[in-house]
Amino acid sequence: MAVLLGIDTGGTYTDAVLFDDETRQVLSSAKSLTTKHDLSLCVSDATAQALAGLPEFDPSKIGLVSLSTTLATNAIVEQHGFPVGLILIGQDEKALDRAGLRQAMGTDPVLFLAGGHNPDGREREALNLDAARPQIKALAQKVSAVAICGYFGTRNPSHEVTIRDLVRTETALPVTCAHELANALDAPRRALTALLNARLVPLIQQLILAVGGMLETHGITAPLMVVKGDGSLISADTALTRPVETILSGPAASVVGAHFLSNRDDCVISDIGGTTTDIAVLKNGKPVLAADGAYVGGYRTMVEAIAVHTVGLGGDSEIGLDDEKCLKVGPRRRVPISLLARDHATVMPTLQGQMDRAWPKPNDGIFAIKLRDMKSGTLSKGEQRIWDMLQEGPKSMEQLLAGRAPEQPLLRLVDRGLVILSGFTPSDASHVLGLQNNWNTEAAELCAKLTARTERRPGTPLAEDARALAQAVIDQLTVQSCAAVVEAVMTDMPLRSAAPFFKAAFSSNTAKEKSENLVEFDITLKSPLIGIGAPAETYYPEIARRLRTEFDVPRYADVCNAVGAVAGGVSQRVQILITSPAEGLFRVHGPAGIEDFNNLENAASTALTLAQKEARSRADEAGALEVKVETSRDDRIATVAGSFAVFIESTISATAFGRPRISKGN
């Protein structure tokens, strides 16, 4: 019996399953709260619980460990991450205004270097390494990683490679080249993809080190794999250099797992966690892929991934007001107050003290807690004051902002992922309504009372009482979840103009009865809805009812991602482009540079060999066993003057695939 260990580390929970590779059955499963300050704790705890479900089993006999994670996705959605230096070759400031690159950069530094290539791969301007060297050294003092993108770097990556080697020589920082991640044109989007990859490297390093330490503790010597955004697997070593490929890793694993557990080939899969809801479509047993690359947190990347619609909506989402002073849920995560109170005795007295006050304050019921240690960087005076206070444990916003202290230093610590806020969430609302009882219900009720009396407008409280607030929060989560499902399956819908219709269609029966609208809307989802994730059974029966569709929560739905982590295989795809910069000249744009031919078939033969070799090499590096390679060729031919054929370009594709290597154990 080959037993595989699947682990999913999400923003809220870490799940583990033991899976029989021969019978394809789940043998044992477990959940543990994710401990972001030390990931080894939750990974070890979930694994230990799963192993306890098979007391006679020897952990050293595990043949494979596979990991899926939503940490990279959540970091982008919540705009957290490590500071990155972006080096743009042959580009100027205008590049930052495309693809959301300037927004993604935030306050991180950008370095513009001379260089770049023409569309045909010829050098447009030479690099000046003597000028670049001191600039790179100065950049390295401010960042944790470096991303490089050259102008037309996919047509000729030599400048990116040269600057990458210079960064490695002059610094000890991890470095990402855009051409290693994407082969399509659009330099700003490639730069965005490289930037996100570089920002995620330290995050994924922490996770893989935590898992590696846990495996060593349990005497497990099996290969460690990580789920990519398209649902296939890569080795942990590959994930360390290309972590951006793990964005949507968790959602991809959930799709693979949901397909396996539900045994449905055509359905809509919605995975609701603590931080995000991830929605994907399964057609003919295969997940629909994103035609233009993975879309996460408002950014369109060039990562090949399952078409997943990800929204910041989950059981632990923040509760706030929109521009019209109406209740909204998300997009950021907060630690549920019921969970914080369970773990910290000082929370309840603080809540009670705020409740005893005769008047409400805007920050009532909101706390801050240290999320992780600070590895590098400096803090301002205001940030340092708050950071020092949080070393003792969670503090209320009222305490942190006493004496008219500004709020911005605290918000900057939150943006850097060093601190997280805690307050009333849908999970707390579920405690108030009796739908959930695993944490501190009394704290949830007290915080609900505090939040309810918060003023929507001067003199107008948010809700009549705690129960009314809790019901309003769950109703709003339901409306936003229904809208997210429709948005996911109707990708060409103008979402801004559709929002009022969604609200009208998905409101509760009580709200519809109170509405003065003369027209009532209903929307029907024609495909079954498969709900997975820990809160699915709590929220999705009502969501499916309002979508007027069939609904199913399969067995092991709460650990579906961990199941998907071990149910998939290894797959690596390589594409090589052939262009014709002049009549009778055919140029192969290979991984190492360009090569010219005077015959198309000779160029295609060389490109095919390069693609097969590179795909097989990547699959082997990714941990595949018994690799098989499939190839295809797509020629683009234009017809001129009705009959004259002109070659435009050709794309040679090679896909290498195989099952992951499984060890026989000790």
C-alpha positions as CSV (number, residue, x, y, z in Angstrom):
1,M,0.0,0.0,0.0
2,A,1.4,3.4,-1.1
3,V,0.2,6.1,1.3
4,L,0.5,9.7,0.3
5,L,0.3,12.7,2.6
6,G,-1.6,15.7,1.3
7,I,-1.3,19.1,3.2
8,D,-3.1,22.3,2.5
9,T,-2.0,25.5,4.3
10,G,-4.6,28.2,4.0
11,G,-5.0,31.6,5.5
12,T,-7.1,30.2,8.3
13,Y,-6.9,26.4,8.5
14,T,-4.2,23.9,7.7
15,D,-5.5,20.5,6.5
16,A,-3.8,17.1,6.2
17,V,-5.0,13.8,4.7
18,L,-3.5,10.3,4.3
19,F,-4.4,8.9,1.0
20,D,-4.1,5.3,-0.4
21,D,-2.7,5.7,-3.9
22,E,-3.8,2.2,-4.9
23,T,-7.4,2.3,-3.8
24,R,-7.7,6.1,-4.2
25,Q,-9.4,6.4,-0.8
26,V,-8.9,8.9,2.0
27,L,-7.6,7.0,5.1
28,S,-7.5,9.8,7.6
29,S,-7.9,13.6,7.8
30,A,-7.4,16.4,10.2
31,K,-7.6,20.2,10.5
32,S,-5.5,22.7,12.5
33,L,-5.6,26.5,12.7
34,T,-2.9,28.1,10.6
35,T,-0.2,29.7,12.8
36,K,1.2,32.3,10.5
37,H,3.9,33.4,12.9
38,D,5.3,29.8,12.8
39,L,4.0,27.6,10.1
40,S,5.8,24.6,11.4
41,L,3.3,24.5,14.3
42,C,0.1,24.1,12.3
43,V,1.7,21.8,9.7
44,S,3.0,19.5,12.4
45,D,-0.2,19.5,14.3
46,A,-2.5,18.7,11.4
47,T,-0.1,16.0,10.2
48,A,0.1,14.5,13.7
49,Q,-3.7,14.4,14.0
50,A,-4.0,12.7,10.6
51,L,-1.3,10.1,11.6
52,A,-3.2,9.5,14.9
53,G,-6.1,8.4,12.8
54,L,-3.9,5.5,11.6
55,P,-2.2,4.4,14.8
56,E,-0.6,1.3,13.4
57,F,0.9,3.1,10.4
58,D,4.6,3.9,10.2
59,P,5.1,7.5,9.0
60,S,8.4,6.6,7.4
61,K,6.5,4.5,4.9
62,I,4.8,7.5,3.4
63,G,5.7,7.6,-0.3
64,L,4.9,11.2,-1.2
65,V,4.1,14.5,0.5
66,S,2.2,17.1,-1.6
67,L,1.4,20.6,-0.5
68,S,-1.2,23.1,-1.7
69,T,-1.4,26.5,-0.3
70,T,-3.5,29.7,-0.5
71,L,-0.8,31.7,1.2
72,A,0.5,33.2,-2.1
73,T,-3.0,34.0,-3.3
74,N,-4.0,35.6,0.0
75,A,-0.8,37.7,0.1
76,I,-1.7,39.2,-3.3
77,V,-5.4,39.6,-2.4
78,E,-4.6,41.3,0.9
79,Q,-1.7,43.2,-0.6
80,H,0.9,41.8,1.8
81,G,4.4,40.8,1.0
82,F,8.1,41.5,1.2
83,P,9.7,44.6,-0.4
84,V,11.0,43.9,-3.9
85,G,13.2,45.8,-6.3
86,L,12.0,45.9,-9.9
87,I,14.6,46.3,-12.7
88,L,13.2,47.3,-16.0
89,I,15.5,47.1,-19.0
90,G,14.9,49.3,-22.0
91,Q,11.7,50.7,-20.5
92,D,10.7,54.0,-18.8
93,E,8.3,55.3,-16.3
94,K,5.3,54.9,-18.6
95,A,5.5,51.1,-18.2
96,L,4.4,51.5,-14.6
97,D,1.0,52.8,-15.7
98,R,0.0,49.6,-17.5
99,A,-1.2,46.3,-16.1
100,G,-1.6,47.7,-12.6
101,L,2.2,47.7,-12.2
102,R,2.4,51.0,-10.3
103,Q,-0.3,49.9,-7.9
104,A,1.4,46.6,-7.3
105,M,4.8,48.2,-6.7
106,G,3.4,50.5,-4.0
107,T,6.4,52.2,-2.4
108,D,8.9,49.5,-3.5
109,P,11.9,50.9,-5.6
110,V,12.2,50.7,-9.4
111,L,15.5,50.7,-11.4
112,F,15.5,51.7,-15.1
113,L,18.5,50.4,-17.1
114,A,19.4,51.0,-20.7
115,G,19.1,48.0,-23.0
116,G,16.3,45.9,-24.5
117,H,15.6,44.3,-27.8
118,N,13.5,44.8,-30.9
119,P,10.4,42.7,-31.7
120,D,12.6,40.4,-33.9
121,G,15.0,39.7,-31.1
122,R,17.9,42.0,-32.2
123,E,19.6,44.2,-29.6
124,R,18.0,47.7,-29.5
125,E,20.5,49.2,-27.1
126,A,23.5,47.7,-25.3
127,L,23.7,47.1,-21.6
128,N,26.0,49.3,-19.5
129,L,27.1,47.0,-16.7
130,D,29.5,49.5,-15.2
131,A,26.6,51.9,-14.7
132,A,24.3,49.1,-13.5
133,R,26.6,47.6,-10.9
134,P,26.5,50.5,-8.3
135,Q,22.7,51.0,-8.9
136,I,22.0,47.3,-8.1
137,K,24.2,47.4,-5.0
138,A,22.2,50.4,-3.7
139,L,18.9,48.8,-4.6
140,A,19.8,45.6,-2.7
141,Q,20.0,47.6,0.6
142,K,16.2,48.3,0.4
143,V,14.6,45.0,-0.7
144,S,14.2,41.3,0.1
145,A,14.2,40.1,-3.6
146,V,14.7,41.4,-7.1
147,A,12.6,41.1,-10.3
148,I,13.9,41.7,-13.8
149,C,12.0,42.4,-17.0
150,G,13.6,43.3,-20.3
151,Y,11.9,45.0,-23.3
152,F,11.0,42.1,-25.7
153,G,12.8,39.8,-23.3
154,T,10.7,36.9,-24.6
155,R,12.1,37.4,-28.1
156,N,15.6,37.5,-26.7
157,P,16.3,36.9,-22.9
158,S,20.0,37.6,-23.0
159,H,19.8,41.0,-21.2
160,E,17.6,39.6,-18.5
161,V,20.0,36.8,-18.0
162,T,23.1,39.1,-17.9
163,I,21.5,41.4,-15.3
164,R,20.3,38.4,-13.3
165,D,23.9,37.1,-13.1
166,L,25.1,40.5,-12.1
167,V,22.5,40.7,-9.3
168,R,23.6,37.2,-8.1
169,T,27.2,38.3,-8.2
170,E,26.7,41.5,-6.3
171,T,24.0,40.5,-3.8
172,A,22.7,37.4,-2.0
173,L,19.1,38.2,-2.9
174,P,16.7,35.8,-4.7
175,V,16.1,37.1,-8.3
176,T,13.4,36.4,-10.8
177,C,13.5,36.9,-14.6
178,A,10.2,37.6,-16.4
179,H,11.2,35.4,-19.4
180,E,11.4,32.4,-17.0
181,L,7.7,32.8,-16.1
182,A,6.0,33.9,-19.3
183,N,6.7,33.7,-23.1
184,A,4.0,36.1,-24.3
185,L,4.5,39.8,-25.2
186,D,3.3,42.7,-23.0
187,A,6.3,43.8,-21.0
188,P,4.4,45.4,-18.1
189,R,2.3,42.3,-17.5
190,R,5.5,40.2,-17.6
191,A,7.1,42.6,-15.2
192,L,4.0,42.3,-12.9
193,T,4.3,38.5,-12.9
194,A,8.0,38.7,-12.1
195,L,7.4,41.2,-9.4
196,L,4.8,39.1,-7.7
197,N,7.0,36.0,-8.0
198,A,9.9,37.8,-6.3
199,R,7.6,39.1,-3.6
200,L,6.4,35.6,-2.8
201,V,9.8,33.9,-2.6
202,P,10.4,34.5,1.1
203,L,6.8,33.5,1.9
204,I,7.1,30.2,0.1
205,Q,10.5,29.6,1.6
206,Q,9.0,29.9,5.1
207,L,6.3,27.4,4.2
208,I,8.5,24.8,2.6
209,L,11.1,25.0,5.4
210,A,8.2,24.5,7.9
211,V,7.0,21.4,6.1
212,G,10.6,20.1,5.7
213,G,11.2,20.5,9.4
214,M,8.0,18.6,10.2
215,L,8.8,15.8,7.8
216,E,12.2,15.4,9.5
217,T,10.6,15.3,12.9
218,H,8.3,12.5,11.8
219,G,11.0,10.5,10.0
220,I,9.4,11.1,6.6
221,T,11.9,11.0,3.7
222,A,9.4,11.1,0.9
223,P,9.7,13.6,-2.0
224,L,7.9,17.0,-1.3
225,M,5.7,18.4,-4.1
226,V,3.7,21.6,-4.4
227,V,0.5,22.2,-6.4
228,K,0.7,24.7,-9.3
229,G,-2.1,27.0,-10.3
230,D,-3.1,24.7,-13.1
231,G,-3.6,21.8,-10.7
232,S,-0.4,19.9,-11.7
233,L,2.5,19.2,-9.3
234,I,6.1,20.5,-9.1
235,S,8.9,19.6,-6.8
236,A,9.5,21.8,-3.7
237,D,12.9,23.0,-5.2
238,T,11.1,24.2,-8.3
239,A,8.5,26.0,-6.2
240,L,11.3,27.9,-4.4
241,T,12.5,29.4,-7.6
242,R,9.0,29.9,-9.3
243,P,6.6,30.5,-6.4
244,V,4.3,32.7,-8.5
245,E,3.2,29.5,-10.2
246,T,1.7,28.5,-6.9
247,I,-0.8,31.4,-6.9
248,L,-4.1,29.8,-7.1
249,S,-2.4,26.6,-5.9
250,G,-5.1,26.1,-3.2
251,P,-8.0,26.8,-5.6
252,A,-6.5,24.5,-8.2
253,A,-6.1,21.7,-5.6
254,S,-9.7,22.3,-4.5
255,V,-10.9,21.8,-8.1
256,V,-8.9,18.6,-8.5
257,G,-10.1,17.4,-5.1
258,A,-13.7,18.4,-5.8
259,H,-13.7,16.5,-9.1
260,F,-12.3,13.5,-7.4
261,L,-14.7,13.6,-4.3
262,S,-17.9,14.6,-6.1
263,N,-17.4,12.4,-9.2
264,R,-19.1,15.1,-11.3
265,D,-17.6,16.1,-14.7
266,D,-19.8,19.2,-15.2
267,C,-20.3,21.6,-12.2
268,V,-19.4,24.9,-10.6
269,I,-17.0,24.5,-7.7
270,S,-17.0,27.1,-5.0
271,D,-14.4,26.9,-2.2
272,I,-15.0,29.2,0.7
273,G,-12.3,29.5,3.3
274,G,-11.5,32.0,6.0
275,T,-10.0,34.6,3.7
276,T,-11.2,34.0,0.1
277,T,-13.9,32.3,-2.0
278,D,-12.5,30.6,-5.1
279,I,-14.9,29.6,-7.9
280,A,-14.0,27.5,-10.9
281,V,-15.9,25.6,-13.6
282,L,-15.5,22.0,-14.5
283,K,-16.5,20.9,-18.1
284,N,-16.2,17.3,-19.3
285,G,-14.1,16.4,-16.3
286,K,-11.5,19.1,-17.0
287,P,-11.2,22.5,-15.3
288,V,-11.5,25.5,-17.6
289,L,-8.1,27.3,-17.9
290,A,-7.7,31.1,-17.8
291,A,-7.1,32.2,-21.4
292,D,-5.2,35.3,-20.4
293,G,-3.5,34.1,-17.3
294,A,-4.4,33.9,-13.6
295,Y,-6.4,36.8,-12.3
296,V,-5.8,37.5,-8.6
297,G,-6.5,40.4,-6.4
298,G,-7.2,42.7,-9.3
299,Y,-4.0,41.8,-11.2
300,R,-4.0,39.8,-14.5
301,T,-0.8,37.8,-14.4
302,M,0.8,35.6,-17.0
303,V,0.7,32.5,-14.9
304,E,-1.0,29.5,-16.6
305,A,-3.7,28.5,-14.2
306,I,-7.2,27.2,-13.8
307,A,-9.7,30.0,-14.5
308,V,-10.5,30.7,-10.9
309,H,-12.6,33.7,-9.8
310,T,-11.1,34.7,-6.4
311,V,-12.8,37.2,-4.2
312,G,-11.8,38.4,-0.7
313,L,-14.9,36.8,0.9
314,G,-14.8,34.2,3.7
315,G,-15.7,33.3,7.2
316,D,-13.1,35.6,8.6
317,S,-13.6,38.6,6.3
318,E,-13.8,42.1,7.8
319,I,-17.1,43.8,8.2
320,G,-17.4,47.4,7.0
321,L,-19.5,49.9,5.1
322,D,-19.3,50.7,1.4
323,D,-19.5,54.2,-0.1
324,E,-23.3,54.3,0.3
325,K,-23.0,53.4,4.0
326,C,-24.4,49.9,3.3
327,L,-23.0,46.8,5.0
328,K,-20.2,45.0,3.1
329,V,-18.1,41.9,3.7
330,G,-14.4,41.7,2.8
331,P,-12.0,41.9,1.1
332,R,-9.4,41.7,3.9
333,R,-9.2,39.1,6.6
334,R,-9.6,39.7,10.3
335,V,-9.1,37.3,13.2
336,P,-12.6,36.5,14.4
337,I,-13.1,38.1,17.8
338,S,-14.5,34.7,19.2
339,L,-11.2,33.1,18.3
340,L,-9.0,35.9,19.7
341,A,-11.0,35.8,23.0
342,R,-10.6,32.0,23.2
343,D,-6.8,32.4,23.1
344,H,-6.3,35.6,25.0
345,A,-7.9,36.3,28.4
346,T,-7.5,40.1,28.2
347,V,-10.0,40.4,25.3
348,M,-13.3,39.8,27.2
349,P,-12.6,42.5,29.9
350,T,-11.7,45.0,27.2
351,L,-14.9,44.3,25.3
352,Q,-17.0,44.6,28.5
353,G,-15.3,47.9,29.3
354,Q,-16.2,49.3,25.9
355,M,-19.8,48.0,26.3
356,D,-20.1,49.7,29.7
357,R,-19.3,53.0,28.1
358,A,-22.5,54.9,27.4
359,W,-21.5,56.0,23.9
360,P,-20.0,54.1,20.9
361,K,-16.6,54.8,19.4
362,P,-15.6,53.9,15.8
363,N,-13.0,51.4,16.8
364,D,-15.0,49.5,19.4
365,G,-14.5,45.8,19.2
366,I,-11.4,46.0,17.0
367,F,-8.0,44.7,18.2
368,A,-4.5,44.4,16.7
369,I,-2.2,41.4,17.1
370,K,1.3,40.7,15.9
371,L,1.2,38.3,13.0
372,R,4.9,37.4,12.5
373,D,8.4,38.5,13.5
374,M,10.1,41.2,11.5
375,K,13.1,39.7,9.7
376,S,14.5,42.8,8.1
377,G,13.7,46.5,7.5
378,T,13.2,49.5,9.8
379,L,10.2,51.0,11.5
380,S,9.2,54.6,11.9
381,K,8.9,56.0,15.4
382,G,5.1,55.6,15.4
383,E,5.3,52.1,14.0
384,Q,7.9,51.1,16.6
385,R,5.7,52.3,19.4
386,I,2.8,50.1,18.2
387,W,5.1,47.2,17.5
388,D,6.6,47.3,21.1
389,M,3.1,47.4,22.6
390,L,2.0,44.3,20.6
391,Q,4.9,42.2,21.9
392,E,2.9,41.7,25.0
393,G,-0.2,40.3,23.1
394,P,-3.2,41.8,21.4
395,K,-4.2,45.4,22.1
396,S,-7.5,47.2,21.3
397,M,-7.4,50.0,18.8
398,E,-8.5,52.2,21.6
399,Q,-5.3,51.5,23.5
400,L,-3.0,51.7,20.5
401,L,-4.5,55.1,19.3
402,A,-4.8,56.7,22.8
403,G,-3.7,60.3,23.1
404,R,-4.7,61.1,19.5
405,A,-1.9,58.8,18.2
406,P,-2.2,58.6,14.3
407,E,-3.7,55.6,12.8
408,Q,-1.4,55.4,9.7
409,P,1.6,53.7,11.5
410,L,-0.7,50.8,12.5
411,L,-2.2,50.5,9.0
412,R,1.3,50.4,7.5
413,L,2.2,47.5,9.8
414,V,-1.0,45.8,8.6
415,D,-0.1,46.4,4.9
416,R,3.4,44.9,5.5
417,G,1.8,41.7,6.9
418,L,3.4,42.2,10.3
419,V,0.2,42.9,12.1
420,I,-3.4,41.7,11.6
421,L,-6.6,43.2,13.0
422,S,-9.3,41.3,14.8
423,G,-13.0,42.1,15.0
424,F,-16.5,41.0,14.1
425,T,-16.6,38.6,11.2
426,P,-19.1,36.2,9.5
427,S,-17.6,33.4,11.7
428,D,-18.6,35.5,14.8
429,A,-22.1,36.1,13.3
430,S,-22.4,32.3,12.9
431,H,-21.6,32.0,16.6
432,V,-24.3,34.5,17.5
433,L,-26.9,32.7,15.4
434,G,-26.0,29.3,16.8
435,L,-24.6,28.1,13.4
436,Q,-21.1,27.6,14.9
437,N,-19.9,27.1,18.5
438,N,-16.2,26.1,18.4
439,W,-14.8,29.3,19.8
440,N,-15.9,31.9,22.4
441,T,-19.6,32.6,21.7
442,E,-19.9,35.2,24.5
443,A,-17.2,37.3,22.9
444,A,-18.9,37.1,19.6
445,E,-22.2,38.3,21.2
446,L,-20.5,41.1,23.0
447,C,-18.6,42.3,19.9
448,A,-21.9,42.1,17.9
449,K,-23.6,44.4,20.4
450,L,-20.6,46.9,20.2
451,T,-20.6,46.7,16.4
452,A,-24.4,47.0,16.1
453,R,-24.4,50.3,18.0
454,T,-21.7,51.7,15.7
455,E,-23.3,54.6,13.8
456,R,-23.9,54.0,10.0
457,R,-24.7,57.7,9.9
458,P,-25.0,60.3,12.7
459,G,-27.7,59.0,15.0
460,T,-28.3,55.8,13.0
461,P,-26.9,52.6,14.5
462,L,-25.7,49.8,12.2
463,A,-28.3,47.4,13.6
464,E,-31.0,47.1,16.2
465,D,-29.2,44.5,18.3
466,A,-26.6,41.7,18.1
467,R,-28.8,39.2,16.5
468,A,-30.0,41.6,13.8
469,L,-26.4,42.5,13.0
470,A,-25.4,38.9,12.8
471,Q,-28.3,38.0,10.4
472,A,-27.5,41.1,8.3
473,V,-23.8,40.0,8.0
474,I,-24.8,36.4,6.9
475,D,-27.3,37.8,4.4
476,Q,-24.7,40.1,3.0
477,L,-22.2,37.3,2.7
478,T,-24.9,35.3,0.9
479,V,-25.7,38.1,-1.6
480,Q,-22.0,38.7,-2.3
481,S,-21.3,34.9,-2.7
482,C,-24.2,34.5,-5.1
483,A,-23.0,37.5,-7.2
484,A,-19.4,36.0,-7.2
485,V,-20.7,32.7,-8.6
486,V,-22.5,34.5,-11.4
487,E,-19.5,36.7,-12.1
488,A,-17.3,33.6,-12.3
489,V,-19.4,31.8,-14.9
490,M,-20.3,35.0,-16.9
491,T,-16.9,36.5,-17.4
492,D,-18.0,39.0,-20.1
493,M,-20.7,40.6,-17.9
494,P,-20.3,44.4,-17.1
495,L,-20.1,43.8,-13.3
496,R,-20.5,47.4,-12.2
497,S,-23.8,47.8,-14.0
498,A,-25.0,44.4,-12.9
499,A,-24.4,45.0,-9.2
500,P,-27.9,46.4,-8.5
501,F,-29.5,43.5,-10.2
502,F,-27.5,41.0,-8.2
503,K,-28.6,42.7,-5.0
504,A,-32.2,42.6,-6.0
505,A,-32.1,39.0,-7.2
506,F,-30.1,37.6,-4.2
507,S,-31.6,39.4,-1.3
508,S,-33.4,37.4,1.3
509,N,-37.2,36.8,1.1
510,T,-37.7,39.2,4.0
511,A,-35.7,42.0,2.2
512,K,-37.6,41.4,-1.0
513,E,-40.9,41.7,0.8
514,K,-39.8,45.1,2.3
515,S,-38.5,46.3,-1.0
516,E,-40.5,49.0,-2.9
517,N,-39.1,47.8,-6.3
518,L,-41.8,47.2,-8.8
519,V,-39.7,44.6,-10.6
520,E,-38.4,41.4,-9.0
521,F,-35.4,39.5,-10.4
522,D,-34.5,35.8,-10.1
523,I,-31.3,34.3,-11.5
524,T,-30.9,30.5,-12.1
525,L,-27.5,28.7,-12.2
526,K,-28.0,25.9,-14.7
527,S,-25.1,23.8,-13.4
528,P,-24.9,22.0,-10.0
529,L,-23.0,23.9,-7.3
530,I,-20.4,22.0,-5.4
531,G,-19.5,23.6,-2.1
532,I,-16.2,22.9,-0.4
533,G,-14.2,24.4,2.4
534,A,-14.8,24.4,6.2
535,P,-17.7,26.9,6.2
536,A,-19.5,25.4,3.1
537,E,-22.1,23.5,5.0
538,T,-22.9,26.6,7.0
539,Y,-23.4,29.1,4.2
540,Y,-23.9,27.2,0.9
541,P,-27.3,25.6,1.3
542,E,-28.9,29.1,1.3
543,I,-26.6,30.3,-1.4
544,A,-27.6,27.4,-3.7
545,R,-31.3,28.1,-2.8
546,R,-31.0,31.7,-4.0
547,L,-29.2,30.6,-7.1
548,R,-32.1,28.1,-7.7
549,T,-29.7,25.2,-8.4
550,E,-28.7,21.7,-7.2
551,F,-26.2,21.7,-4.4
552,D,-23.8,19.1,-2.9
553,V,-21.2,19.1,-0.2
554,P,-19.1,15.9,-0.8
555,R,-17.6,13.9,2.0
556,Y,-14.2,15.3,3.1
557,A,-15.2,18.7,1.5
558,D,-13.6,20.4,4.5
559,V,-10.2,19.0,3.5
560,C,-10.8,19.0,-0.2
561,N,-7.6,20.9,-1.0
562,A,-5.5,18.4,0.8
563,V,-7.1,15.6,-1.2
564,G,-6.5,17.5,-4.4
565,A,-2.9,17.9,-3.5
566,V,-2.2,14.2,-3.8
567,A,-4.8,13.3,-6.5
568,G,-3.0,15.2,-9.4
569,G,0.1,14.6,-11.6
570,V,3.1,16.5,-13.0
571,S,2.7,18.5,-16.2
572,Q,5.1,21.0,-17.8
573,R,4.4,22.9,-21.0
574,V,6.9,24.8,-23.2
575,Q,6.2,27.0,-26.2
576,I,8.8,28.2,-28.7
577,L,8.0,30.9,-31.2
578,I,9.2,31.0,-34.9
579,T,9.0,34.4,-36.6
580,S,10.0,35.7,-40.0
581,P,11.7,39.1,-39.7
582,A,12.5,39.1,-43.4
583,E,11.5,37.2,-46.5
584,G,13.2,33.8,-46.5
585,L,14.4,34.2,-42.9
586,F,12.9,32.1,-40.1
587,R,13.9,32.9,-36.5
588,V,13.6,30.5,-33.6
589,H,13.2,32.3,-30.3
590,G,14.6,29.6,-27.9
591,P,15.2,29.5,-24.2
592,A,18.8,30.6,-24.6
593,G,18.4,33.1,-27.4
594,I,17.6,33.4,-31.1
595,E,18.7,31.2,-34.0
596,D,18.1,31.9,-37.7
597,F,17.2,29.5,-40.6
598,N,16.5,29.9,-44.3
599,N,14.0,27.1,-44.3
600,L,10.8,26.9,-42.2
601,E,10.8,23.2,-41.7
602,N,14.4,23.2,-40.5
603,A,13.4,26.0,-38.0
604,A,10.4,24.0,-36.9
605,S,12.4,20.8,-36.5
606,T,15.0,22.7,-34.3
607,A,12.2,24.4,-32.3
608,L,10.5,21.0,-31.7
609,T,13.7,19.5,-30.4
610,L,14.3,22.4,-28.1
611,A,10.7,22.4,-26.8
612,Q,10.7,18.6,-26.2
613,K,14.1,18.8,-24.4
614,E,13.1,21.8,-22.3
615,A,9.6,20.3,-21.4
616,R,11.1,16.9,-20.5
617,S,13.8,18.6,-18.4
618,R,11.3,20.7,-16.5
619,A,9.1,17.7,-15.9
620,D,12.0,15.8,-14.6
621,E,13.0,18.7,-12.4
622,A,9.4,19.0,-11.2
623,G,9.5,15.4,-10.0
624,A,7.8,13.4,-12.8
625,L,8.2,9.7,-13.3
626,E,8.0,7.9,-16.7
627,V,7.7,11.2,-18.5
628,K,5.7,11.3,-21.8
629,V,5.7,14.2,-24.2
630,E,3.0,15.5,-26.5
631,T,3.7,18.1,-29.1
632,S,1.7,20.4,-31.4
633,R,2.4,23.0,-34.0
634,D,0.3,26.1,-34.8
635,D,1.2,28.0,-38.0
636,R,-0.3,31.4,-38.6
637,I,-0.6,32.1,-42.3
638,A,-2.1,35.3,-43.8
639,T,-3.6,35.3,-47.3
640,V,-2.7,38.4,-49.4
641,A,-4.5,39.5,-52.6
642,G,-6.9,36.6,-52.3
643,S,-4.4,33.8,-53.0
644,F,-0.9,34.6,-51.9
645,A,0.0,32.9,-48.6
646,V,2.4,34.8,-46.2
647,F,3.9,33.2,-43.1
648,I,3.4,35.2,-40.0
649,E,4.6,33.0,-37.1
650,S,4.5,29.5,-35.7
651,T,4.2,28.3,-32.2
652,I,5.7,24.9,-31.3
653,S,4.3,23.4,-28.0
654,A,5.6,20.5,-26.0
655,T,3.8,19.1,-22.9
656,A,5.6,16.7,-20.7
657,F,3.6,14.8,-18.1
658,G,3.8,11.9,-15.7
659,R,2.9,10.7,-12.2
660,P,5.0,12.1,-9.3
661,R,7.9,10.0,-8.0
662,I,6.7,7.9,-5.0
663,S,9.4,6.6,-2.7
664,K,9.0,3.1,-1.0
665,G,9.8,4.6,2.4
666,N,12.4,3.4,4.9
